[in-house]
Amino acid sequence: MFRPKIPTNPTPTGLVIPSVAEPTTIVRHTPPPAPVAQPSTRSAAQLTPGTALALVGGGTAVVLVVGTVLVSMLLAVAITGVSVAVCAVVLRSLLTSQRTHH
């Protein structure tokens, strides 16, 4: 199981001769018969009312989820900007008050 497998080289006649490392029997590979293409009587895309309703519902759900994520990210950026601005005003006020009191 843990020994490396040496690949066999097929001959032009289709016979596979195994390598010397692992003695096995000669296996003749015959190609499977080619599948016969069945003529299609259905059109490529058929939408039933249930399928159309499922597609519309799925699309609506995707749009709502993506919209919710984008709005929440925009809200997070806005809240962060406001908090940084408030911190800057407080720091400026503290630094200004220290300069005037000395």
PDB file of N, CA and C in Angstrom:
ATOM      1  N   MET A   1       0.820  -1.189   0.000  1.00  0.00           N
ATOM      2  CA  MET A   1       0.000   0.000   0.000  1.00  0.00           C
ATOM      3  C   MET A   1       0.865   1.253   0.000  1.00  0.00           C
ATOM      4  N   PHE A   2       1.984   1.216   0.706  1.00  0.00           N
ATOM      5  CA  PHE A   2       2.810   2.405   0.799  1.00  0.00           C
ATOM      6  C   PHE A   2       3.944   2.415  -0.212  1.00  0.00           C
ATOM      7  N   ARG A   3       3.985   1.373  -1.068  1.00  0.00           N
ATOM      8  CA  ARG A   3       5.008   1.366  -2.095  1.00  0.00           C
ATOM      9  C   ARG A   3       4.565   2.241  -3.253  1.00  0.00           C
ATOM     10  N   PRO A   4       5.485   2.954  -3.907  1.00  0.00           N
ATOM     11  CA  PRO A   4       5.083   3.788  -5.041  1.00  0.00           C
ATOM     12  C   PRO A   4       4.646   2.925  -6.216  1.00  0.00           C
ATOM     13  N   LYS A   5       3.638   3.379  -6.911  1.00  0.00           N
ATOM     14  CA  LYS A   5       3.141   2.658  -8.082  1.00  0.00           C
ATOM     15  C   LYS A   5       3.864   3.174  -9.315  1.00  0.00           C
ATOM     16  N   ILE A   6       4.352   2.263 -10.124  1.00  0.00           N
ATOM     17  CA  ILE A   6       5.024   2.622 -11.365  1.00  0.00           C
ATOM     18  C   ILE A   6       3.997   2.505 -12.475  1.00  0.00           C
ATOM     19  N   PRO A   7       3.772   3.579 -13.230  1.00  0.00           N
ATOM     20  CA  PRO A   7       2.749   3.505 -14.282  1.00  0.00           C
ATOM     21  C   PRO A   7       3.171   2.553 -15.392  1.00  0.00           C
ATOM     22  N   THR A   8       2.179   1.936 -16.012  1.00  0.00           N
ATOM     23  CA  THR A   8       2.449   1.023 -17.117  1.00  0.00           C
ATOM     24  C   THR A   8       2.358   1.783 -18.422  1.00  0.00           C
ATOM     25  N   ASN A   9       3.108   1.332 -19.412  1.00  0.00           N
ATOM     26  CA  ASN A   9       3.108   1.978 -20.721  1.00  0.00           C
ATOM     27  C   ASN A   9       2.293   1.138 -21.693  1.00  0.00           C
ATOM     28  N   PRO A  10       1.233   1.694 -22.268  1.00  0.00           N
ATOM     29  CA  PRO A  10       0.457   0.914 -23.239  1.00  0.00           C
ATOM     30  C   PRO A  10       1.232   0.768 -24.552  1.00  0.00           C
ATOM     31  N   THR A  11       1.086  -0.384 -25.167  1.00  0.00           N
ATOM     32  CA  THR A  11       1.722  -0.606 -26.465  1.00  0.00           C
ATOM     33  C   THR A  11       0.761  -0.173 -27.552  1.00  0.00           C
ATOM     34  N   PRO A  12       1.242  -0.017 -28.793  1.00  0.00           N
ATOM     35  CA  PRO A  12       0.338   0.404 -29.882  1.00  0.00           C
ATOM     36  C   PRO A  12      -0.796  -0.576 -30.158  1.00  0.00           C
ATOM     37  N   THR A  13      -0.677  -1.836 -29.738  1.00  0.00           N
ATOM     38  CA  THR A  13      -1.737  -2.799 -30.002  1.00  0.00           C
ATOM     39  C   THR A  13      -2.871  -2.695 -28.994  1.00  0.00           C
ATOM     40  N   GLY A  14      -2.690  -1.929 -27.953  1.00  0.00           N
ATOM     41  CA  GLY A  14      -3.728  -1.786 -26.941  1.00  0.00           C
ATOM     42  C   GLY A  14      -3.499  -2.663 -25.733  1.00  0.00           C
ATOM     43  N   LEU A  15      -2.476  -3.518 -25.770  1.00  0.00           N
ATOM     44  CA  LEU A  15      -2.161  -4.350 -24.622  1.00  0.00           C
ATOM     45  C   LEU A  15      -1.379  -3.524 -23.609  1.00  0.00           C
ATOM     46  N   VAL A  16      -1.696  -3.691 -22.359  1.00  0.00           N
ATOM     47  CA  VAL A  16      -0.967  -2.988 -21.309  1.00  0.00           C
ATOM     48  C   VAL A  16      -0.036  -3.985 -20.655  1.00  0.00           C
ATOM     49  N   ILE A  17       1.251  -3.728 -20.740  1.00  0.00           N
ATOM     50  CA  ILE A  17       2.248  -4.611 -20.153  1.00  0.00           C
ATOM     51  C   ILE A  17       2.651  -4.004 -18.817  1.00  0.00           C
ATOM     52  N   PRO A  18       2.449  -4.724 -17.722  1.00  0.00           N
ATOM     53  CA  PRO A  18       2.796  -4.167 -16.409  1.00  0.00           C
ATOM     54  C   PRO A  18       4.304  -4.073 -16.232  1.00  0.00           C
ATOM     55  N   SER A  19       4.700  -3.241 -15.285  1.00  0.00           N
ATOM     56  CA  SER A  19       6.117  -3.078 -15.010  1.00  0.00           C
ATOM     57  C   SER A  19       6.653  -4.320 -14.305  1.00  0.00           C
ATOM     58  N   VAL A  20       7.966  -4.396 -14.194  1.00  0.00           N
ATOM     59  CA  VAL A  20       8.600  -5.560 -13.603  1.00  0.00           C
ATOM     60  C   VAL A  20       8.434  -5.558 -12.087  1.00  0.00           C
ATOM     61  N   ALA A  21       8.252  -4.398 -11.480  1.00  0.00           N
ATOM     62  CA  ALA A  21       8.209  -4.299 -10.021  1.00  0.00           C
ATOM     63  C   ALA A  21       7.013  -5.034  -9.438  1.00  0.00           C
ATOM     64  N   GLU A  22       5.866  -5.010 -10.113  1.00  0.00           N
ATOM     65  CA  GLU A  22       4.673  -5.661  -9.598  1.00  0.00           C
ATOM     66  C   GLU A  22       4.133  -6.624 -10.653  1.00  0.00           C
ATOM     67  N   PRO A  23       4.278  -7.912 -10.469  1.00  0.00           N
ATOM     68  CA  PRO A  23       3.765  -8.852 -11.469  1.00  0.00           C
ATOM     69  C   PRO A  23       2.242  -8.923 -11.415  1.00  0.00           C
ATOM     70  N   THR A  24       1.623  -8.658 -12.518  1.00  0.00           N
ATOM     71  CA  THR A  24       0.165  -8.753 -12.643  1.00  0.00           C
ATOM     72  C   THR A  24      -0.158  -9.404 -13.974  1.00  0.00           C
ATOM     73  N   THR A  25      -1.408  -9.596 -14.240  1.00  0.00           N
ATOM     74  CA  THR A  25      -1.814 -10.192 -15.508  1.00  0.00           C
ATOM     75  C   THR A  25      -1.934  -9.112 -16.563  1.00  0.00           C
ATOM     76  N   ILE A  26      -1.875  -9.527 -17.806  1.00  0.00           N
ATOM     77  CA  ILE A  26      -2.019  -8.586 -18.918  1.00  0.00           C
ATOM     78  C   ILE A  26      -3.495  -8.293 -19.105  1.00  0.00           C
ATOM     79  N   VAL A  27      -3.810  -7.011 -19.164  1.00  0.00           N
ATOM     80  CA  VAL A  27      -5.199  -6.582 -19.282  1.00  0.00           C
ATOM     81  C   VAL A  27      -5.385  -5.924 -20.638  1.00  0.00           C
ATOM     82  N   ARG A  28      -6.383  -6.388 -21.375  1.00  0.00           N
ATOM     83  CA  ARG A  28      -6.683  -5.764 -22.669  1.00  0.00           C
ATOM     84  C   ARG A  28      -7.822  -4.775 -22.451  1.00  0.00           C
ATOM     85  N   HIS A  29      -7.542  -3.539 -22.836  1.00  0.00           N
ATOM     86  CA  HIS A  29      -8.541  -2.487 -22.709  1.00  0.00           C
ATOM     87  C   HIS A  29      -9.254  -2.310 -24.044  1.00  0.00           C
ATOM     88  N   THR A  30     -10.544  -2.477 -24.017  1.00  0.00           N
ATOM     89  CA  THR A  30     -11.329  -2.203 -25.212  1.00  0.00           C
ATOM     90  C   THR A  30     -12.132  -0.945 -24.946  1.00  0.00           C
ATOM     91  N   PRO A  31     -12.125  -0.019 -25.884  1.00  0.00           N
ATOM     92  CA  PRO A  31     -12.861   1.229 -25.649  1.00  0.00           C
ATOM     93  C   PRO A  31     -14.364   0.960 -25.622  1.00  0.00           C
ATOM     94  N   PRO A  32     -15.091   1.647 -24.758  1.00  0.00           N
ATOM     95  CA  PRO A  32     -16.539   1.454 -24.715  1.00  0.00           C
ATOM     96  C   PRO A  32     -17.170   1.991 -25.998  1.00  0.00           C
ATOM     97  N   PRO A  33     -18.298   1.450 -26.367  1.00  0.00           N
ATOM     98  CA  PRO A  33     -18.941   1.941 -27.599  1.00  0.00           C
ATOM     99  C   PRO A  33     -19.347   3.404 -27.433  1.00  0.00           C
ATOM    100  N   ALA A  34     -19.254   4.117 -28.535  1.00  0.00           N
ATOM    101  CA  ALA A  34     -19.582   5.541 -28.503  1.00  0.00           C
ATOM    102  C   ALA A  34     -21.075   5.714 -28.251  1.00  0.00           C
ATOM    103  N   PRO A  35     -21.450   6.640 -27.366  1.00  0.00           N
ATOM    104  CA  PRO A  35     -22.874   6.845 -27.100  1.00  0.00           C
ATOM    105  C   PRO A  35     -23.567   7.481 -28.299  1.00  0.00           C
ATOM    106  N   VAL A  36     -24.772   7.039 -28.532  1.00  0.00           N
ATOM    107  CA  VAL A  36     -25.558   7.567 -29.641  1.00  0.00           C
ATOM    108  C   VAL A  36     -26.343   8.774 -29.134  1.00  0.00           C
ATOM    109  N   ALA A  37     -26.208   9.875 -29.829  1.00  0.00           N
ATOM    110  CA  ALA A  37     -26.888  11.099 -29.414  1.00  0.00           C
ATOM    111  C   ALA A  37     -28.377  10.968 -29.693  1.00  0.00           C
ATOM    112  N   GLN A  38     -29.171  11.193 -28.650  1.00  0.00           N
ATOM    113  CA  GLN A  38     -30.616  11.134 -28.798  1.00  0.00           C
ATOM    114  C   GLN A  38     -31.128  12.496 -29.252  1.00  0.00           C
ATOM    115  N   PRO A  39     -32.011  12.516 -30.239  1.00  0.00           N
ATOM    116  CA  PRO A  39     -32.553  13.808 -30.666  1.00  0.00           C
ATOM    117  C   PRO A  39     -33.401  14.406 -29.544  1.00  0.00           C
ATOM    118  N   SER A  40     -33.207  15.685 -29.308  1.00  0.00           N
ATOM    119  CA  SER A  40     -33.903  16.364 -28.224  1.00  0.00           C
ATOM    120  C   SER A  40     -35.187  16.987 -28.754  1.00  0.00           C
ATOM    121  N   THR A  41     -36.292  16.683 -28.087  1.00  0.00           N
ATOM    122  CA  THR A  41     -37.566  17.266 -28.491  1.00  0.00           C
ATOM    123  C   THR A  41     -37.925  18.461 -27.621  1.00  0.00           C
ATOM    124  N   ARG A  42     -37.199  18.644 -26.511  1.00  0.00           N
ATOM    125  CA  ARG A  42     -37.478  19.776 -25.622  1.00  0.00           C
ATOM    126  C   ARG A  42     -36.660  20.982 -26.048  1.00  0.00           C
ATOM    127  N   SER A  43     -37.163  22.150 -25.764  1.00  0.00           N
ATOM    128  CA  SER A  43     -36.383  23.348 -26.026  1.00  0.00           C
ATOM    129  C   SER A  43     -35.319  23.488 -24.949  1.00  0.00           C
ATOM    130  N   ALA A  44     -34.370  24.375 -25.171  1.00  0.00           N
ATOM    131  CA  ALA A  44     -33.233  24.494 -24.259  1.00  0.00           C
ATOM    132  C   ALA A  44     -33.656  25.003 -22.886  1.00  0.00           C
ATOM    133  N   ALA A  45     -34.574  25.946 -22.824  1.00  0.00           N
ATOM    134  CA  ALA A  45     -34.972  26.505 -21.527  1.00  0.00           C
ATOM    135  C   ALA A  45     -36.488  26.523 -21.440  1.00  0.00           C
ATOM    136  N   GLN A  46     -37.020  25.796 -20.484  1.00  0.00           N
ATOM    137  CA  GLN A  46     -38.457  25.809 -20.229  1.00  0.00           C
ATOM    138  C   GLN A  46     -38.694  26.304 -18.820  1.00  0.00           C
ATOM    139  N   LEU A  47     -39.427  27.382 -18.706  1.00  0.00           N
ATOM    140  CA  LEU A  47     -39.738  27.937 -17.402  1.00  0.00           C
ATOM    141  C   LEU A  47     -41.201  27.687 -17.081  1.00  0.00           C
ATOM    142  N   THR A  48     -41.417  26.954 -16.041  1.00  0.00           N
ATOM    143  CA  THR A  48     -42.781  26.774 -15.562  1.00  0.00           C
ATOM    144  C   THR A  48     -43.094  27.928 -14.614  1.00  0.00           C
ATOM    145  N   PRO A  49     -44.350  28.168 -14.320  1.00  0.00           N
ATOM    146  CA  PRO A  49     -44.671  29.265 -13.398  1.00  0.00           C
ATOM    147  C   PRO A  49     -44.004  29.095 -12.032  1.00  0.00           C
ATOM    148  N   GLY A  50     -43.889  27.870 -11.558  1.00  0.00           N
ATOM    149  CA  GLY A  50     -43.225  27.645 -10.273  1.00  0.00           C
ATOM    150  C   GLY A  50     -41.746  27.970 -10.333  1.00  0.00           C
ATOM    151  N   THR A  51     -41.095  27.600 -11.440  1.00  0.00           N
ATOM    152  CA  THR A  51     -39.674  27.898 -11.595  1.00  0.00           C
ATOM    153  C   THR A  51     -39.443  29.389 -11.701  1.00  0.00           C
ATOM    154  N   ALA A  52     -40.290  30.077 -12.460  1.00  0.00           N
ATOM    155  CA  ALA A  52     -40.155  31.531 -12.597  1.00  0.00           C
ATOM    156  C   ALA A  52     -40.350  32.219 -11.250  1.00  0.00           C
ATOM    157  N   LEU A  53     -41.322  31.740 -10.482  1.00  0.00           N
ATOM    158  CA  LEU A  53     -41.565  32.321  -9.164  1.00  0.00           C
ATOM    159  C   LEU A  53     -40.382  32.082  -8.232  1.00  0.00           C
ATOM    160  N   ALA A  54     -39.783  30.895  -8.310  1.00  0.00           N
ATOM    161  CA  ALA A  54     -38.607  30.593  -7.486  1.00  0.00           C
ATOM    162  C   ALA A  54     -37.424  31.473  -7.886  1.00  0.00           C
ATOM    163  N   LEU A  55     -37.235  31.692  -9.186  1.00  0.00           N
ATOM    164  CA  LEU A  55     -36.148  32.557  -9.635  1.00  0.00           C
ATOM    165  C   LEU A  55     -36.342  33.994  -9.170  1.00  0.00           C
ATOM    166  N   VAL A  56     -37.575  34.487  -9.275  1.00  0.00           N
ATOM    167  CA  VAL A  56     -37.854  35.854  -8.827  1.00  0.00           C
ATOM    168  C   VAL A  56     -37.644  35.970  -7.314  1.00  0.00           C
ATOM    169  N   GLY A  57     -38.112  34.982  -6.571  1.00  0.00           N
ATOM    170  CA  GLY A  57     -37.933  35.001  -5.116  1.00  0.00           C
ATOM    171  C   GLY A  57     -36.476  34.927  -4.725  1.00  0.00           C
ATOM    172  N   GLY A  58     -35.706  34.076  -5.401  1.00  0.00           N
ATOM    173  CA  GLY A  58     -34.275  33.967  -5.117  1.00  0.00           C
ATOM    174  C   GLY A  58     -33.525  35.237  -5.446  1.00  0.00           C
ATOM    175  N   GLY A  59     -33.864  35.841  -6.584  1.00  0.00           N
ATOM    176  CA  GLY A  59     -33.228  37.102  -6.967  1.00  0.00           C
ATOM    177  C   GLY A  59     -33.542  38.215  -5.987  1.00  0.00           C
ATOM    178  N   THR A  60     -34.797  38.260  -5.546  1.00  0.00           N
ATOM    179  CA  THR A  60     -35.191  39.276  -4.569  1.00  0.00           C
ATOM    180  C   THR A  60     -34.443  39.077  -3.257  1.00  0.00           C
ATOM    181  N   ALA A  61     -34.306  37.840  -2.826  1.00  0.00           N
ATOM    182  CA  ALA A  61     -33.582  37.561  -1.579  1.00  0.00           C
ATOM    183  C   ALA A  61     -32.122  37.982  -1.692  1.00  0.00           C
ATOM    184  N   VAL A  62     -31.503  37.699  -2.828  1.00  0.00           N
ATOM    185  CA  VAL A  62     -30.098  38.078  -3.022  1.00  0.00           C
ATOM    186  C   VAL A  62     -29.952  39.592  -2.991  1.00  0.00           C
ATOM    187  N   VAL A  63     -30.847  40.306  -3.671  1.00  0.00           N
ATOM    188  CA  VAL A  63     -30.773  41.772  -3.690  1.00  0.00           C
ATOM    189  C   VAL A  63     -30.960  42.338  -2.292  1.00  0.00           C
ATOM    190  N   LEU A  64     -31.899  41.777  -1.523  1.00  0.00           N
ATOM    191  CA  LEU A  64     -32.128  42.271  -0.163  1.00  0.00           C
ATOM    192  C   LEU A  64     -30.933  42.013   0.733  1.00  0.00           C
ATOM    193  N   VAL A  65     -30.326  40.841   0.627  1.00  0.00           N
ATOM    194  CA  VAL A  65     -29.169  40.530   1.475  1.00  0.00           C
ATOM    195  C   VAL A  65     -27.987  41.426   1.118  1.00  0.00           C
ATOM    196  N   VAL A  66     -27.701  41.568  -0.167  1.00  0.00           N
ATOM    197  CA  VAL A  66     -26.579  42.413  -0.593  1.00  0.00           C
ATOM    198  C   VAL A  66     -26.834  43.864  -0.198  1.00  0.00           C
ATOM    199  N   GLY A  67     -28.059  44.330  -0.369  1.00  0.00           N
ATOM    200  CA  GLY A  67     -28.394  45.706   0.030  1.00  0.00           C
ATOM    201  C   GLY A  67     -28.222  45.910   1.522  1.00  0.00           C
ATOM    202  N   THR A  68     -28.645  44.951   2.317  1.00  0.00           N
ATOM    203  CA  THR A  68     -28.503  45.067   3.771  1.00  0.00           C
ATOM    204  C   THR A  68     -27.038  45.121   4.173  1.00  0.00           C
ATOM    205  N   VAL A  69     -26.219  44.286   3.555  1.00  0.00           N
ATOM    206  CA  VAL A  69     -24.788  44.288   3.876  1.00  0.00           C
ATOM    207  C   VAL A  69     -24.154  45.612   3.492  1.00  0.00           C
ATOM    208  N   LEU A  70     -24.485  46.136   2.318  1.00  0.00           N
ATOM    209  CA  LEU A  70     -23.892  47.400   1.875  1.00  0.00           C
ATOM    210  C   LEU A  70     -24.330  48.563   2.753  1.00  0.00           C
ATOM    211  N   VAL A  71     -25.604  48.599   3.128  1.00  0.00           N
ATOM    212  CA  VAL A  71     -26.096  49.681   3.982  1.00  0.00           C
ATOM    213  C   VAL A  71     -25.446  49.605   5.359  1.00  0.00           C
ATOM    214  N   SER A  72     -25.285  48.405   5.894  1.00  0.00           N
ATOM    215  CA  SER A  72     -24.657  48.288   7.212  1.00  0.00           C
ATOM    216  C   SER A  72     -23.192  48.698   7.159  1.00  0.00           C
ATOM    217  N   MET A  73     -22.498  48.387   6.062  1.00  0.00           N
ATOM    218  CA  MET A  73     -21.107  48.829   5.930  1.00  0.00           C
ATOM    219  C   MET A  73     -21.025  50.351   5.829  1.00  0.00           C
ATOM    220  N   LEU A  74     -21.939  50.968   5.084  1.00  0.00           N
ATOM    221  CA  LEU A  74     -21.967  52.427   4.971  1.00  0.00           C
ATOM    222  C   LEU A  74     -22.258  53.060   6.322  1.00  0.00           C
ATOM    223  N   LEU A  75     -23.167  52.472   7.065  1.00  0.00           N
ATOM    224  CA  LEU A  75     -23.496  52.977   8.398  1.00  0.00           C
ATOM    225  C   LEU A  75     -22.300  52.847   9.338  1.00  0.00           C
ATOM    226  N   ALA A  76     -21.574  51.759   9.254  1.00  0.00           N
ATOM    227  CA  ALA A  76     -20.390  51.578  10.099  1.00  0.00           C
ATOM    228  C   ALA A  76     -19.328  52.628   9.778  1.00  0.00           C
ATOM    229  N   VAL A  77     -19.131  52.925   8.498  1.00  0.00           N
ATOM    230  CA  VAL A  77     -18.158  53.944   8.105  1.00  0.00           C
ATOM    231  C   VAL A  77     -18.603  55.322   8.598  1.00  0.00           C
ATOM    232  N   ALA A  78     -19.889  55.616   8.499  1.00  0.00           N
ATOM    233  CA  ALA A  78     -20.392  56.916   8.948  1.00  0.00           C
ATOM    234  C   ALA A  78     -20.239  57.071  10.456  1.00  0.00           C
ATOM    235  N   ILE A  79     -20.567  56.038  11.214  1.00  0.00           N
ATOM    236  CA  ILE A  79     -20.438  56.113  12.678  1.00  0.00           C
ATOM    237  C   ILE A  79     -18.973  56.270  13.070  1.00  0.00           C
ATOM    238  N   THR A  80     -18.081  55.570  12.386  1.00  0.00           N
ATOM    239  CA  THR A  80     -16.654  55.701  12.685  1.00  0.00           C
ATOM    240  C   THR A  80     -16.164  57.108  12.393  1.00  0.00           C
ATOM    241  N   GLY A  81     -16.603  57.682  11.278  1.00  0.00           N
ATOM    242  CA  GLY A  81     -16.207  59.055  10.937  1.00  0.00           C
ATOM    243  C   GLY A  81     -16.687  60.056  11.966  1.00  0.00           C
ATOM    244  N   VAL A  82     -17.928  59.906  12.427  1.00  0.00           N
ATOM    245  CA  VAL A  82     -18.471  60.819  13.426  1.00  0.00           C
ATOM    246  C   VAL A  82     -17.714  60.685  14.739  1.00  0.00           C
ATOM    247  N   SER A  83     -17.402  59.456  15.141  1.00  0.00           N
ATOM    248  CA  SER A  83     -16.691  59.280  16.407  1.00  0.00           C
ATOM    249  C   SER A  83     -15.278  59.840  16.328  1.00  0.00           C
ATOM    250  N   VAL A  84     -14.603  59.710  15.191  1.00  0.00           N
ATOM    251  CA  VAL A  84     -13.273  60.293  15.037  1.00  0.00           C
ATOM    252  C   VAL A  84     -13.357  61.813  15.084  1.00  0.00           C
ATOM    253  N   ALA A  85     -14.393  62.380  14.464  1.00  0.00           N
ATOM    254  CA  ALA A  85     -14.562  63.838  14.500  1.00  0.00           C
ATOM    255  C   ALA A  85     -14.813  64.329  15.919  1.00  0.00           C
ATOM    256  N   VAL A  86     -15.629  63.622  16.689  1.00  0.00           N
ATOM    257  CA  VAL A  86     -15.896  64.010  18.078  1.00  0.00           C
ATOM    258  C   VAL A  86     -14.615  63.916  18.904  1.00  0.00           C
ATOM    259  N   CYS A  87     -13.840  62.860  18.710  1.00  0.00           N
ATOM    260  CA  CYS A  87     -12.564  62.728  19.431  1.00  0.00           C
ATOM    261  C   CYS A  87     -11.621  63.872  19.079  1.00  0.00           C
ATOM    262  N   ALA A  88     -11.580  64.264  17.817  1.00  0.00           N
ATOM    263  CA  ALA A  88     -10.709  65.371  17.410  1.00  0.00           C
ATOM    264  C   ALA A  88     -11.143  66.675  18.069  1.00  0.00           C
ATOM    265  N   VAL A  89     -12.442  66.925  18.157  1.00  0.00           N
ATOM    266  CA  VAL A  89     -12.934  68.152  18.788  1.00  0.00           C
ATOM    267  C   VAL A  89     -12.604  68.149  20.275  1.00  0.00           C
ATOM    268  N   VAL A  90     -12.772  67.004  20.931  1.00  0.00           N
ATOM    269  CA  VAL A  90     -12.471  66.925  22.368  1.00  0.00           C
ATOM    270  C   VAL A  90     -10.979  67.130  22.609  1.00  0.00           C
ATOM    271  N   LEU A  91     -10.132  66.499  21.822  1.00  0.00           N
ATOM    272  CA  LEU A  91      -8.690  66.674  21.983  1.00  0.00           C
ATOM    273  C   LEU A  91      -8.280  68.119  21.725  1.00  0.00           C
ATOM    274  N   ARG A  92      -8.852  68.720  20.714  1.00  0.00           N
ATOM    275  CA  ARG A  92      -8.534  70.129  20.413  1.00  0.00           C
ATOM    276  C   ARG A  92      -8.948  71.023  21.572  1.00  0.00           C
ATOM    277  N   SER A  93     -10.105  70.751  22.122  1.00  0.00           N
ATOM    278  CA  SER A  93     -10.584  71.540  23.254  1.00  0.00           C
ATOM    279  C   SER A  93      -9.672  71.369  24.463  1.00  0.00           C
ATOM    280  N   LEU A  94      -9.246  70.140  24.731  1.00  0.00           N
ATOM    281  CA  LEU A  94      -8.354  69.904  25.866  1.00  0.00           C
ATOM    282  C   LEU A  94      -7.013  70.594  25.675  1.00  0.00           C
ATOM    283  N   LEU A  95      -6.453  70.521  24.484  1.00  0.00           N
ATOM    284  CA  LEU A  95      -5.165  71.150  24.230  1.00  0.00           C
ATOM    285  C   LEU A  95      -5.263  72.670  24.295  1.00  0.00           C
ATOM    286  N   THR A  96      -6.352  73.214  23.811  1.00  0.00           N
ATOM    287  CA  THR A  96      -6.537  74.665  23.853  1.00  0.00           C
ATOM    288  C   THR A  96      -6.721  75.143  25.287  1.00  0.00           C
ATOM    289  N   SER A  97      -7.475  74.390  26.089  1.00  0.00           N
ATOM    290  CA  SER A  97      -7.708  74.812  27.471  1.00  0.00           C
ATOM    291  C   SER A  97      -6.436  74.722  28.296  1.00  0.00           C
ATOM    292  N   GLN A  98      -5.540  73.772  27.999  1.00  0.00           N
ATOM    293  CA  GLN A  98      -4.277  73.685  28.721  1.00  0.00           C
ATOM    294  C   GLN A  98      -3.375  74.851  28.396  1.00  0.00           C
ATOM    295  N   ARG A  99      -3.387  75.321  27.173  1.00  0.00           N
ATOM    296  CA  ARG A  99      -2.532  76.457  26.771  1.00  0.00           C
ATOM    297  C   ARG A  99      -2.998  77.755  27.408  1.00  0.00           C
ATOM    298  N   THR A 100      -4.303  77.928  27.538  1.00  0.00           N
ATOM    299  CA  THR A 100      -4.814  79.189  28.086  1.00  0.00           C
ATOM    300  C   THR A 100      -4.680  79.261  29.590  1.00  0.00           C
ATOM    301  N   HIS A 101      -4.684  78.151  30.301  1.00  0.00           N
ATOM    302  CA  HIS A 101      -4.607  78.169  31.755  1.00  0.00           C
ATOM    303  C   HIS A 101      -3.195  78.362  32.270  1.00  0.00           C
ATOM    304  N   HIS A 102      -2.168  78.165  31.461  1.00  0.00           N
ATOM    305  CA  HIS A 102      -0.801  78.302  31.959  1.00  0.00           C
ATOM    306  C   HIS A 102      -0.291  79.679  31.787  1.00  0.00           C
TER     307      HIS A 102
END
